[in-house]
Tab-separated table of C-alpha atoms in Angstrom:
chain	number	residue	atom	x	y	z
A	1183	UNK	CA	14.233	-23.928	2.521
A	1184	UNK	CA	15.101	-20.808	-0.144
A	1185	UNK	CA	18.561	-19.513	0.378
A	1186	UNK	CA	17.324	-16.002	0.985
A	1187	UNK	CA	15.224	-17.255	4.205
A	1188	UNK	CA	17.885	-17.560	6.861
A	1189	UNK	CA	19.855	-14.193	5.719
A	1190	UNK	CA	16.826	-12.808	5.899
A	1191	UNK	CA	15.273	-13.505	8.924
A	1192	UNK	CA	18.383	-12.466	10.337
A	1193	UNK	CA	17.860	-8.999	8.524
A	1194	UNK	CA	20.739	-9.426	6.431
A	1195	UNK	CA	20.475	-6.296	4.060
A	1196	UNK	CA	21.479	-7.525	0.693
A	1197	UNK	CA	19.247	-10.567	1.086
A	1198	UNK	CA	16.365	-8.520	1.358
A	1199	UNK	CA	16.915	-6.341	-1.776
A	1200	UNK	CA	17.442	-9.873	-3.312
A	1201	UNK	CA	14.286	-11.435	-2.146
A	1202	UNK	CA	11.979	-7.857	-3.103
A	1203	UNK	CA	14.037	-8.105	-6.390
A	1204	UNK	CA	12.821	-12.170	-7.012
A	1205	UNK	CA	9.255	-10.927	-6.327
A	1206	UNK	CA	9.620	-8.046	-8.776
A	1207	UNK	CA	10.284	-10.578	-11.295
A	1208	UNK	CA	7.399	-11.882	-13.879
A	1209	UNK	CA	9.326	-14.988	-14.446
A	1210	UNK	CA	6.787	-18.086	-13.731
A	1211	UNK	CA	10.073	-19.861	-12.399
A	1212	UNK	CA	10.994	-16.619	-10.133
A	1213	UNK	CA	7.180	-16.289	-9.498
A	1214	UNK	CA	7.263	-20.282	-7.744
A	1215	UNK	CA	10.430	-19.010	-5.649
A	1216	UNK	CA	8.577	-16.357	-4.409
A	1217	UNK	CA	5.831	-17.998	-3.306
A	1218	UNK	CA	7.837	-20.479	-1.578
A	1219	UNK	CA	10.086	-17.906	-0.040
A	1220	UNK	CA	7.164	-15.987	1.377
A	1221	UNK	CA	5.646	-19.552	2.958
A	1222	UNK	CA	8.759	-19.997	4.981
A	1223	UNK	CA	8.424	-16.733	6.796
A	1224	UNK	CA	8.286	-16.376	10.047
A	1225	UNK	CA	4.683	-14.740	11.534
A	1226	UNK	CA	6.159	-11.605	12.670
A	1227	UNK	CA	4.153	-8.436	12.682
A	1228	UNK	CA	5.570	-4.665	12.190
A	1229	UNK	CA	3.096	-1.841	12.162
A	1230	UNK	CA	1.600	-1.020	8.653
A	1231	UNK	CA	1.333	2.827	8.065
A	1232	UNK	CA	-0.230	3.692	4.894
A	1233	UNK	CA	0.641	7.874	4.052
A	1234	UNK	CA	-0.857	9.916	1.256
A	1235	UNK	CA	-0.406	13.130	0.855
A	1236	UNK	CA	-1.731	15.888	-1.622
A	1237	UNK	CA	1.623	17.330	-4.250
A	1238	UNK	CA	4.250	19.789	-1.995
A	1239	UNK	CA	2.570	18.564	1.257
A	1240	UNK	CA	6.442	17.979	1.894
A	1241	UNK	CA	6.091	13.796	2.211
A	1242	UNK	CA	9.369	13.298	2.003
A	1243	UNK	CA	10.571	15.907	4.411
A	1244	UNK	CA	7.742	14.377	6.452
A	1245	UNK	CA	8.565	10.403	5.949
A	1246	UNK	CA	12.423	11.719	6.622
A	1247	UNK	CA	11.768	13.448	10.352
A	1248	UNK	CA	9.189	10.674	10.914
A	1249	UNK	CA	11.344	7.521	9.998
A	1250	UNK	CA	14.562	9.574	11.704
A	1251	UNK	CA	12.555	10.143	15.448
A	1252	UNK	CA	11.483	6.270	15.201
A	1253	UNK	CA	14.813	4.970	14.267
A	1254	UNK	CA	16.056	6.830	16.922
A	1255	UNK	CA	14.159	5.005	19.643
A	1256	UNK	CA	15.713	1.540	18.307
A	1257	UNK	CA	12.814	1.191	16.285
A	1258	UNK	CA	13.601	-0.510	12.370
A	1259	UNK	CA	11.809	1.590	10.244
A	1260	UNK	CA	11.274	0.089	6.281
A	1261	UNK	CA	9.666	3.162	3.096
A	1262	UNK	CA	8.107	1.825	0.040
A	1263	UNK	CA	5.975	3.054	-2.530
A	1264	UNK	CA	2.971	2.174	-4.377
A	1265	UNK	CA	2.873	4.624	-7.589
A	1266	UNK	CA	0.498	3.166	-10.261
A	1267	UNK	CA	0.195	6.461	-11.868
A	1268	UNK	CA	3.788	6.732	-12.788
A	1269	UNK	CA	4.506	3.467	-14.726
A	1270	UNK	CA	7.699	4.737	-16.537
A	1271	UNK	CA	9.587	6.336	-13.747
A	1272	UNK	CA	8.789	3.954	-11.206
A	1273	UNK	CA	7.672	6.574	-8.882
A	1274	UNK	CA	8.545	10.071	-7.277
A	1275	UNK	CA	10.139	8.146	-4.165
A	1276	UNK	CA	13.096	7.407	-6.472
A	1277	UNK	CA	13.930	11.336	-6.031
A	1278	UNK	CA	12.917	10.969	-2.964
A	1279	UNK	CA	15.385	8.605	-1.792
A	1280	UNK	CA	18.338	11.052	-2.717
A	1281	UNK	CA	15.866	13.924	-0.894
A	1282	UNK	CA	15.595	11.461	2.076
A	1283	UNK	CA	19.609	11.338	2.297
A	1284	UNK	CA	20.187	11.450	6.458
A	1285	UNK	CA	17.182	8.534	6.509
A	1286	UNK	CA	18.681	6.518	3.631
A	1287	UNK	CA	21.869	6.252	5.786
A	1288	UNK	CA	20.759	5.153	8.672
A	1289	UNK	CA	21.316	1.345	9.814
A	1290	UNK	CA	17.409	0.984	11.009
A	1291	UNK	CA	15.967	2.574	7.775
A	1292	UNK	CA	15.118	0.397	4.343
A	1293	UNK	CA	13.918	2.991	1.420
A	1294	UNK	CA	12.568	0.900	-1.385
A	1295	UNK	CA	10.751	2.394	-4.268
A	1296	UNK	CA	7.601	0.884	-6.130
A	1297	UNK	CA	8.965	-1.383	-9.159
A	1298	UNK	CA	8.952	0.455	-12.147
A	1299	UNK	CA	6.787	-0.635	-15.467
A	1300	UNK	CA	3.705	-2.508	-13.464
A	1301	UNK	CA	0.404	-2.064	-13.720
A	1302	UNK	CA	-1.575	-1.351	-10.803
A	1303	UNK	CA	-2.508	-4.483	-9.528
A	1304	UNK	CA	0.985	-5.658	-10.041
A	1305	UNK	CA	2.444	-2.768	-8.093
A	1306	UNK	CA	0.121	-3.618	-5.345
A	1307	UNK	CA	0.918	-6.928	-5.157
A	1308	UNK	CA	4.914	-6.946	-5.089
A	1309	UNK	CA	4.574	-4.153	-2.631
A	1310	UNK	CA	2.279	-6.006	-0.607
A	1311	UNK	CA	4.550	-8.814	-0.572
A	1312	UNK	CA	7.178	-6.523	0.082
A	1313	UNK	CA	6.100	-5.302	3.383
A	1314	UNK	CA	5.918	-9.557	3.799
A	1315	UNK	CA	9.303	-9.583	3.399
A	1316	UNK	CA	10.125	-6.547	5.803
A	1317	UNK	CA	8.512	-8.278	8.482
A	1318	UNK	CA	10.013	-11.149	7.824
A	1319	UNK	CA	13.781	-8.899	8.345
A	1320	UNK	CA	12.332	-7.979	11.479
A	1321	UNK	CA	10.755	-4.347	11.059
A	1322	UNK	CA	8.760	-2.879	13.663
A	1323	UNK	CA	7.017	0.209	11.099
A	1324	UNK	CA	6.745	0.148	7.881
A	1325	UNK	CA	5.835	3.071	6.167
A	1326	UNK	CA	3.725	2.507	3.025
A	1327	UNK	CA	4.056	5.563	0.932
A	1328	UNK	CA	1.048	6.555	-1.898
A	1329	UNK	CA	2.525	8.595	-4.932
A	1330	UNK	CA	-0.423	7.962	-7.101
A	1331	UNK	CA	-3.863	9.416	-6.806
A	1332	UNK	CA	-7.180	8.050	-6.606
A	1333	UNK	CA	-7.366	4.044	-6.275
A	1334	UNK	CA	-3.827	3.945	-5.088
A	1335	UNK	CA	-5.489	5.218	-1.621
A	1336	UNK	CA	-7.774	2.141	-1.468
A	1337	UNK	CA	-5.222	-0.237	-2.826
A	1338	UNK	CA	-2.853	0.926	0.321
A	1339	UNK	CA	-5.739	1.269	2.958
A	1340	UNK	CA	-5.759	-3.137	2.234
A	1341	UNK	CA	-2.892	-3.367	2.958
A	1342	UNK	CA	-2.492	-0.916	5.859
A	1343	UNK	CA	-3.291	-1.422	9.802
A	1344	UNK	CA	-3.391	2.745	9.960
A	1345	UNK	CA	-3.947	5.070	7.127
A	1346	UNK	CA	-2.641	8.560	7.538
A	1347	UNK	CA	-3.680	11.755	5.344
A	1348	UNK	CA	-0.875	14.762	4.767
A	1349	UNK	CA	-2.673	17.689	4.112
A	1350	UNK	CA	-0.695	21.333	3.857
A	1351	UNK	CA	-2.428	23.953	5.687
A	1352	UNK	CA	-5.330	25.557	3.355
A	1353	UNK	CA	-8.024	27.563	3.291
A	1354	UNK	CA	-12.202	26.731	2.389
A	1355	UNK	CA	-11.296	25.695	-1.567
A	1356	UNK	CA	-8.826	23.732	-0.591
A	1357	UNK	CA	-10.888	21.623	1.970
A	1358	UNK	CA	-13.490	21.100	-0.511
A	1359	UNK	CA	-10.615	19.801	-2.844
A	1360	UNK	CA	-9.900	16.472	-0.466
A	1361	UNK	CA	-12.101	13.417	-1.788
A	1362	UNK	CA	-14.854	12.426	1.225
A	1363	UNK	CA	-13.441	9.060	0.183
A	1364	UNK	CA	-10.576	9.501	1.054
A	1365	UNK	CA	-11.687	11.505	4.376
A	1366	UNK	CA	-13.490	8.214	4.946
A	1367	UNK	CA	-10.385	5.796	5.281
A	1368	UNK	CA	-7.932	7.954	6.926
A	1369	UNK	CA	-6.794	7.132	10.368
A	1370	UNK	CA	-4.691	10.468	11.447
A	1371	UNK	CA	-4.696	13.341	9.239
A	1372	UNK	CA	-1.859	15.539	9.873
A	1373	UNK	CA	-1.337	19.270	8.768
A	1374	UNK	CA	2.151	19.589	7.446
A	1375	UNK	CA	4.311	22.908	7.660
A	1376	UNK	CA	2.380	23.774	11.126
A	1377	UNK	CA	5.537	26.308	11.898
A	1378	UNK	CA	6.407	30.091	11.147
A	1379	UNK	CA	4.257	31.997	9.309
A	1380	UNK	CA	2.042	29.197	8.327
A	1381	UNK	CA	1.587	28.162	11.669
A	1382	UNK	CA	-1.907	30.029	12.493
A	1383	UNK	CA	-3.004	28.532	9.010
A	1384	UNK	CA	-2.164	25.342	9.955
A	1385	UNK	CA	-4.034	25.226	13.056
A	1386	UNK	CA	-7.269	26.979	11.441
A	1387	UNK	CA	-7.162	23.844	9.023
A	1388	UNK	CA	-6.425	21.249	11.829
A	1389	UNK	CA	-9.392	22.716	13.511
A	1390	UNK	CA	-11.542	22.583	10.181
A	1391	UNK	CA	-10.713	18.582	9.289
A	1392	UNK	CA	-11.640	18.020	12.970
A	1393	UNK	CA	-15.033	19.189	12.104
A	1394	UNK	CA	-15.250	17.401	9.058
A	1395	UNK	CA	-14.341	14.424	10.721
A	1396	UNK	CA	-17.227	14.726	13.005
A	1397	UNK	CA	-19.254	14.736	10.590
A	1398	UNK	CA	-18.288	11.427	8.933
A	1399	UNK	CA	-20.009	8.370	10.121
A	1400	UNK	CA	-18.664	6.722	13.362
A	1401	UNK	CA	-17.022	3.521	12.474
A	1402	UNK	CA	-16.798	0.946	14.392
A	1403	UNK	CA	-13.130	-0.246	14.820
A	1404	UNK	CA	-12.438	3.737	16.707
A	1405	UNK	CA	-12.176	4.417	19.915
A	1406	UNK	CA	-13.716	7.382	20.978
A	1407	UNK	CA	-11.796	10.364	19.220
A	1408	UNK	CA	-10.894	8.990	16.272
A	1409	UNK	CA	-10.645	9.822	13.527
A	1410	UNK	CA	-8.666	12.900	14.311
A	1411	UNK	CA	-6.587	15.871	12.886
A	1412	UNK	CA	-2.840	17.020	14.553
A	1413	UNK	CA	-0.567	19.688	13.297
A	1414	UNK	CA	3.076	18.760	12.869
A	1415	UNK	CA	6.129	20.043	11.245
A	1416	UNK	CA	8.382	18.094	9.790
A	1417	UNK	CA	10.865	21.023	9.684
A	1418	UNK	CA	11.264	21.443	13.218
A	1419	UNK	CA	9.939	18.347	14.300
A	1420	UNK	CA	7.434	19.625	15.972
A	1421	UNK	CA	3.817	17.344	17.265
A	1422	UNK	CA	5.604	14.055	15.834
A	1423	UNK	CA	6.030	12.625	19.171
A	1424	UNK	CA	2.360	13.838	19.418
A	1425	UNK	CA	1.419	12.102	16.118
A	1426	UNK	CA	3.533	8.770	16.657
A	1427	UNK	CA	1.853	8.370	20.474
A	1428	UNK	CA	-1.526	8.697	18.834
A	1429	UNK	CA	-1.005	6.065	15.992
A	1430	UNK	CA	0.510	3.771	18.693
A	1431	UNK	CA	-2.865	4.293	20.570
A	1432	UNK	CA	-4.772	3.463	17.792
A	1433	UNK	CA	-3.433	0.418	17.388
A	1434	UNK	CA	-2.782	-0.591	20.858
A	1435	UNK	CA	-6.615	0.003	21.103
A	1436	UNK	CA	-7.564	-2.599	17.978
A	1437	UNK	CA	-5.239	-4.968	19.099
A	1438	UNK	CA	-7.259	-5.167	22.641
A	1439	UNK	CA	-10.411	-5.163	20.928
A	1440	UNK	CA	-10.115	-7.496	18.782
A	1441	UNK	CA	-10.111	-5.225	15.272
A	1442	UNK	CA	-6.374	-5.280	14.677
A	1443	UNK	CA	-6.821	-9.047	13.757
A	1444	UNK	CA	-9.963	-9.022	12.210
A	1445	UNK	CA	-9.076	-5.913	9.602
A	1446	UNK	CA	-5.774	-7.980	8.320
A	1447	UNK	CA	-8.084	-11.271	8.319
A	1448	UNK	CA	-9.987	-9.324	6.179
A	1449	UNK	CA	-7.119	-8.230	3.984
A	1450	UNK	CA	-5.609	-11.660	3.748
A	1451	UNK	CA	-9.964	-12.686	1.964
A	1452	UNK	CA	-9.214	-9.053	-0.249
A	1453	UNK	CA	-5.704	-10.307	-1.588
A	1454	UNK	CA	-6.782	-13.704	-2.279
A	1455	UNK	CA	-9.772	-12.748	-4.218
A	1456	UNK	CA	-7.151	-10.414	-6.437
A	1457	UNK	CA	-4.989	-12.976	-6.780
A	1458	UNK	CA	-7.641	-15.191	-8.196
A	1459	UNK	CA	-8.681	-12.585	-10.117
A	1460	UNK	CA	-5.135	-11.913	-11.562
A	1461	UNK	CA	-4.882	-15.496	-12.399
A	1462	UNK	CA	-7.639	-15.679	-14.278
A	1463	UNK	CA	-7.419	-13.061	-16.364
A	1464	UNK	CA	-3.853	-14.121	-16.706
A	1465	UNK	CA	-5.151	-17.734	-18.149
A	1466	UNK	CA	-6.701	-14.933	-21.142
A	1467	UNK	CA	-3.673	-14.425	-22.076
A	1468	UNK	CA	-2.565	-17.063	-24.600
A	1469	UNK	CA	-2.676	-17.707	-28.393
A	1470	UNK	CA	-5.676	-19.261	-29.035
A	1471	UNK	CA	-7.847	-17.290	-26.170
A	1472	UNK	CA	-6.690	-14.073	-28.044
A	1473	UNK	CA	-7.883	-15.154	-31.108
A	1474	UNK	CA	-11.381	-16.285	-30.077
A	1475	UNK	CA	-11.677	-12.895	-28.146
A	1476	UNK	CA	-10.511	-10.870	-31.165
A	1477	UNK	CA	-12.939	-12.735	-33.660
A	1478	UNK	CA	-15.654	-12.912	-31.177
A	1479	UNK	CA	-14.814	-8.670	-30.470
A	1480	UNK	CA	-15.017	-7.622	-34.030
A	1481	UNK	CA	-18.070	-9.496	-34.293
A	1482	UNK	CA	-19.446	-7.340	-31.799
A	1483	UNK	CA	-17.739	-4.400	-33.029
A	1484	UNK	CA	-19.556	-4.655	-36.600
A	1485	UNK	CA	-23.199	-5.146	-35.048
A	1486	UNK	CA	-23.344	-9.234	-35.687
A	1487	UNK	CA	-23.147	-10.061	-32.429
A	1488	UNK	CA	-24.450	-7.696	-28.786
A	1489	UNK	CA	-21.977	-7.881	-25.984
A	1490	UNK	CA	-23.709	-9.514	-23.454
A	1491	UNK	CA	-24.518	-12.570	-25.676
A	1492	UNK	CA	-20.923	-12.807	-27.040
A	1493	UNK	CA	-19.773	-12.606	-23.403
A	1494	UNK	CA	-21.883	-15.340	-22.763
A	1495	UNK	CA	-20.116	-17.395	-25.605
A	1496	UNK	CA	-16.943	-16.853	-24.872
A	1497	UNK	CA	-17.417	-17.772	-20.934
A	1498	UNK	CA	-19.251	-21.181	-22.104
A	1499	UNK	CA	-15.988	-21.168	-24.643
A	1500	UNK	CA	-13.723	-21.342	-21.833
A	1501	UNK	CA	-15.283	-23.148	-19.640
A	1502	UNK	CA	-15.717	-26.273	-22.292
A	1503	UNK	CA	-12.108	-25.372	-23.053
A	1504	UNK	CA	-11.567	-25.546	-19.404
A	1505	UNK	CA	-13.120	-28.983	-18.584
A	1506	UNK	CA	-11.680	-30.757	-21.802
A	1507	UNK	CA	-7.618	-29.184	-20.986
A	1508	UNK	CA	-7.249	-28.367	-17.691
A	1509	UNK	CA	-7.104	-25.157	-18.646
A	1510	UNK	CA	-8.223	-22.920	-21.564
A	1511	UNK	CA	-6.565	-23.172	-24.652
């Protein structure tokens, strides 16, 4: 058994950063560990929250009140990140975590931002094996946070057993502005900032994502009522008791009925597939592939060859190269 397992299971701190910081690694030797590490964990389950949020929705203000009202019921409460679109800085959640200071302190909170300098598939995948590892410490929520836009939705919906939209309250231009994609996955959609002077506003908007919603198609893992839209304010705290009784619903409702287990049996096909897919494209990645591909490429590129035919090649290529070496090149 890995030396991390038994600190961690125990939810020994320090062995957790360790164990998120072996999976960050690319080493192939680090990458074995991790694998291994991940096998001898025990089959706990914490709730998986996936949040998005448009820019100055207040997430962090939000994730902050949120994560401080759970922890205060004696629930463990882990925050990571998935931010493909900001290879370089690894993510806004890094400012977050000094923005999230009273959360950051707490004894039930873990705040853990999205490794920096990944690509998106590789963000997904250490985060997804991150929230392994949190369940492992013995988490009941964990938060998964989106900071990118676009496919970082999707990416977090597979890996999420609710998926909850931020929205700020807004006006008719605004609601046009929200992808019907991502209308589609969410959960919960909560309107931030539903206090003061924006607090009519707020309500106006809760009232026109509830009609949006009834619009969508029914699907068929909600009970009757869901999809649904809630004001909250993460300022004064404010419909999060509201918000938190309704997830817990949710869920409590899929468990019974049989979609809780299904949707994460159907994750578990989805991250097997990409990790195929990873590894093969991986297996491209050596000296005498590269070569082929870049001959075979400007052949293409100058008109002697069309692309479908030299894909053809080089797939017969590798799988010849395949069946004579194990593996190609």
């Amino acid at each position: 058994m890995d030396e991390l397992t038994e600190p961690l299971v125990q939810g020994n701190r320090r062995a957790l950063s360790r164990a998120i910081t072996l999976i960050e690694s690319t080493r192939p030797e680090h990458r074995a560990r991790a694998v291994q590490l991940l096998s001898e964990l025990p089959p706990r389950q914490a709730l998986r929250i996936g949040l998005s949020g448009t820019p100055g929705v207040g997430k962090s203000t939000f994730i902050e009140a949120f994560g401080k009202m759970l922890t205060a019921q004696g629930l463990k409460v882990a925050v990571l990140a998935v931010d493909p679109s900001s290879a370089r800085s690894g993510g806004s959640i890094l400012g977050d975590k000094t923005r999230m200071e009273t959360l950051s302190r707490d004894p039930l909170a873990f705040i853990r931002p999205s490794p920096s300098r990944a690509e998106l598939g590789g963000v997904a995948r250490r985060t997804r094996e991150t929230v392994r590892l949190c369940e492992g410490a013995g988490f009941d929520v964990v938060l998964i946070e989106t900071v990118g836009v676009g496919q970082s939705e999707t990416l977090v919906a597979e890996m999420s057993d609710l998926f909850i939209l931020l929205l700020a309250p807004a006006g008719g231009d605004e609601l046009q502005g929200v992808k019907r994609g991502i209308m589609e996955i969410a959960d919960i959609i909560l309107v931030n900032k539903a206090d003061g002077e924006l607090r009519d506003t707020a309500m106006r908007t809760v009232a026109d994502y509830a009609g949006a919603l009834r619009l969508l198609r029914k699907r068929p893992y909600d009970p009757p009522g869901f999809p649904r839209a809630l004001p909250v304010s993460a300022y004064s705290g404010e419909g999060l008791e509201r918000a938190w009784a309704d997830m817990t619903e949710l869920a409590d409702w899929r468990r019974e009925h049989g979609h809780f287990a299904a949707r994460r049996a159907e994750q578990a096909r989805h991250w097997f597939l990409s990790e195929l897919r990873a590894g093969l494209l991986a297996r491209l990645d050596r000296p005498e592939v590269r070569g082929r591909l870049r001959r075979i490429g400007d052949a293409v590129a100058r008109g002697d060859n069309d692309p479908d035919r030299a894909a053809a090649q080089m797939l017969d290529w590798l799988a010849t190269a395949s069946d004579s070496h194990g593996h190609p090149g």
